[in-house]
PDB file of C-alpha atoms in Angstrom:
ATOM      1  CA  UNK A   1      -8.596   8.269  -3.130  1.00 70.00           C
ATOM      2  CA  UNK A   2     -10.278   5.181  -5.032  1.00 79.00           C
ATOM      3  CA  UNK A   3      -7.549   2.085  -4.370  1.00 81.00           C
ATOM      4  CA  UNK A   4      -7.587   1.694  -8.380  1.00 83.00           C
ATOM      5  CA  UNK A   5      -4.990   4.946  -8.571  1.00 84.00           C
ATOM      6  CA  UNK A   6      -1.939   3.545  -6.964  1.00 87.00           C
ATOM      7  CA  UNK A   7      -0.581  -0.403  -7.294  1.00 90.00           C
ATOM      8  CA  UNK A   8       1.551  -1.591  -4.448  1.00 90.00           C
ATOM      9  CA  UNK A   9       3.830  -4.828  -4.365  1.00 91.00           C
ATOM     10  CA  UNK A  10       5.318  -6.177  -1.096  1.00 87.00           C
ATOM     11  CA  UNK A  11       8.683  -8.181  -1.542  1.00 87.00           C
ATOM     12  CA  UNK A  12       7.781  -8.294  -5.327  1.00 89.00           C
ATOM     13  CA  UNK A  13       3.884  -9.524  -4.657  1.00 89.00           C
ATOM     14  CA  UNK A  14       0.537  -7.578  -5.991  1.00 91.00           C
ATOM     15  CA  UNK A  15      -1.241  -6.374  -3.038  1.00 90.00           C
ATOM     16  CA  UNK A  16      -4.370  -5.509  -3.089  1.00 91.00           C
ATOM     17  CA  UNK A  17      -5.593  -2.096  -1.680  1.00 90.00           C
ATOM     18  CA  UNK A  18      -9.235  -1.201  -0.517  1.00 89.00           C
ATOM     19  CA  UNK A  19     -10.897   1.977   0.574  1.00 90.00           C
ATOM     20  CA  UNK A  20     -10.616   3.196   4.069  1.00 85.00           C
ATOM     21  CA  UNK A  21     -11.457   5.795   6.641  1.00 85.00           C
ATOM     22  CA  UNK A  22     -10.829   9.144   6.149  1.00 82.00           C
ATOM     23  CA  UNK A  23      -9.516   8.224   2.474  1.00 79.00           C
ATOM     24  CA  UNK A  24      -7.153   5.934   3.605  1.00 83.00           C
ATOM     25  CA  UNK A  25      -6.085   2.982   1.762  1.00 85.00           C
ATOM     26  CA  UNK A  26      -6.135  -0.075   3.293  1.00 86.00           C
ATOM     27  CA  UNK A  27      -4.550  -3.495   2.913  1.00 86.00           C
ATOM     28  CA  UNK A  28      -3.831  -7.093   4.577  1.00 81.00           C
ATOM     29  CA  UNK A  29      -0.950  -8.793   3.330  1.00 77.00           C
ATOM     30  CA  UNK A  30       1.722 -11.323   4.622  1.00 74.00           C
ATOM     31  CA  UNK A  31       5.132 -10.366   5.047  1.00 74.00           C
ATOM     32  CA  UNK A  32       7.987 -12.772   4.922  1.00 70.00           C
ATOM     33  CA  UNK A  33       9.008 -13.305   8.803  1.00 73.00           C
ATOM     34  CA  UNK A  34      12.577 -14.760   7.752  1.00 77.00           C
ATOM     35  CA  UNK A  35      13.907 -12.149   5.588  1.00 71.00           C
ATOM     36  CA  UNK A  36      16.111  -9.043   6.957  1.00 78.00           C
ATOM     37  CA  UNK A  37      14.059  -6.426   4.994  1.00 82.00           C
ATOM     38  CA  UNK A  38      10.485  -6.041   3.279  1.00 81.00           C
ATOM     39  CA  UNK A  39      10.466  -4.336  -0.058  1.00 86.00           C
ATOM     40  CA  UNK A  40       7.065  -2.198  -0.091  1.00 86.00           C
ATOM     41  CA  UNK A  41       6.707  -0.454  -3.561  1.00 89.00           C
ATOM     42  CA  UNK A  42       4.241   2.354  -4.178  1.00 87.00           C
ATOM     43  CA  UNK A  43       3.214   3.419  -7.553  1.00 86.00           C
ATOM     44  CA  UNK A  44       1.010   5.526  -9.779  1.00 86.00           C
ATOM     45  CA  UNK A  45      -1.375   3.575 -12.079  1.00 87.00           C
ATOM     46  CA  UNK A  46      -0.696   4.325 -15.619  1.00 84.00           C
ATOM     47  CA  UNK A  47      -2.837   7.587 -16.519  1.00 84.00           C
ATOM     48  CA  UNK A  48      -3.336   8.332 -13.619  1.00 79.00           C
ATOM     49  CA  UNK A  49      -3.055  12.208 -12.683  1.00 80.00           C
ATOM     50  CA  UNK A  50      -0.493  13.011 -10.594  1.00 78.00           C
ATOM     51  CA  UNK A  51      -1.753  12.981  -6.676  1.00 74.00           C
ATOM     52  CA  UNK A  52       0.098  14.610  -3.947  1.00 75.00           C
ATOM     53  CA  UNK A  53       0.003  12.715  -0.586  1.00 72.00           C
ATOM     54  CA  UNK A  54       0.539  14.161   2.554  1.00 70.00           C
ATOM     55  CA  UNK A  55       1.234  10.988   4.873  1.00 72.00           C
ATOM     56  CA  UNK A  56       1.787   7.655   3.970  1.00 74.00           C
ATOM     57  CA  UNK A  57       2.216   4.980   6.589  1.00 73.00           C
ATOM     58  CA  UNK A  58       3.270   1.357   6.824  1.00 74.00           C
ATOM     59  CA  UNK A  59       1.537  -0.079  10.005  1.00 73.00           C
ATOM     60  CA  UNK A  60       2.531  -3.364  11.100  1.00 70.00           C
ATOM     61  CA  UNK A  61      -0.365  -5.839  13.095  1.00 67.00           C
ATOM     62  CA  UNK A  62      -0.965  -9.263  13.928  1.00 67.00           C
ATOM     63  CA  UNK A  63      -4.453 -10.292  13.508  1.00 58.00           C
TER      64      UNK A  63
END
């Protein structure tokens, strides 16, 4: 899936997603260590056709 079809914000910030293997969508962002809870929101871009996804995962990694 090209990374242009779905917008993603983490505790209200744009992140940006990129292509990855086996059409996986990739991202690095920074997530706030003092807060109790990160907010991950996963949308459609507007006109977008209506995709179907059959996993989604949030993977967490220091780097």
């Amino acid at each position: 899936m090209p990374p242009d079809v779905v917008w993603v914000t983490i505790n209200g910030r744009n992140v940006e997603m990129h292509s990855g293997e086996d059409h996986w969508l990739v991202s690095s962002a920074s997530l706030n260590d003092e807060a109790t809870k990160q907010v991950v929101v996963v949308g459609l871009t507007q006109g977008t056709k209506p995709v179907q996804w059959l996993d989604a995962m949030i993977r967490e990694s220091e780097q």
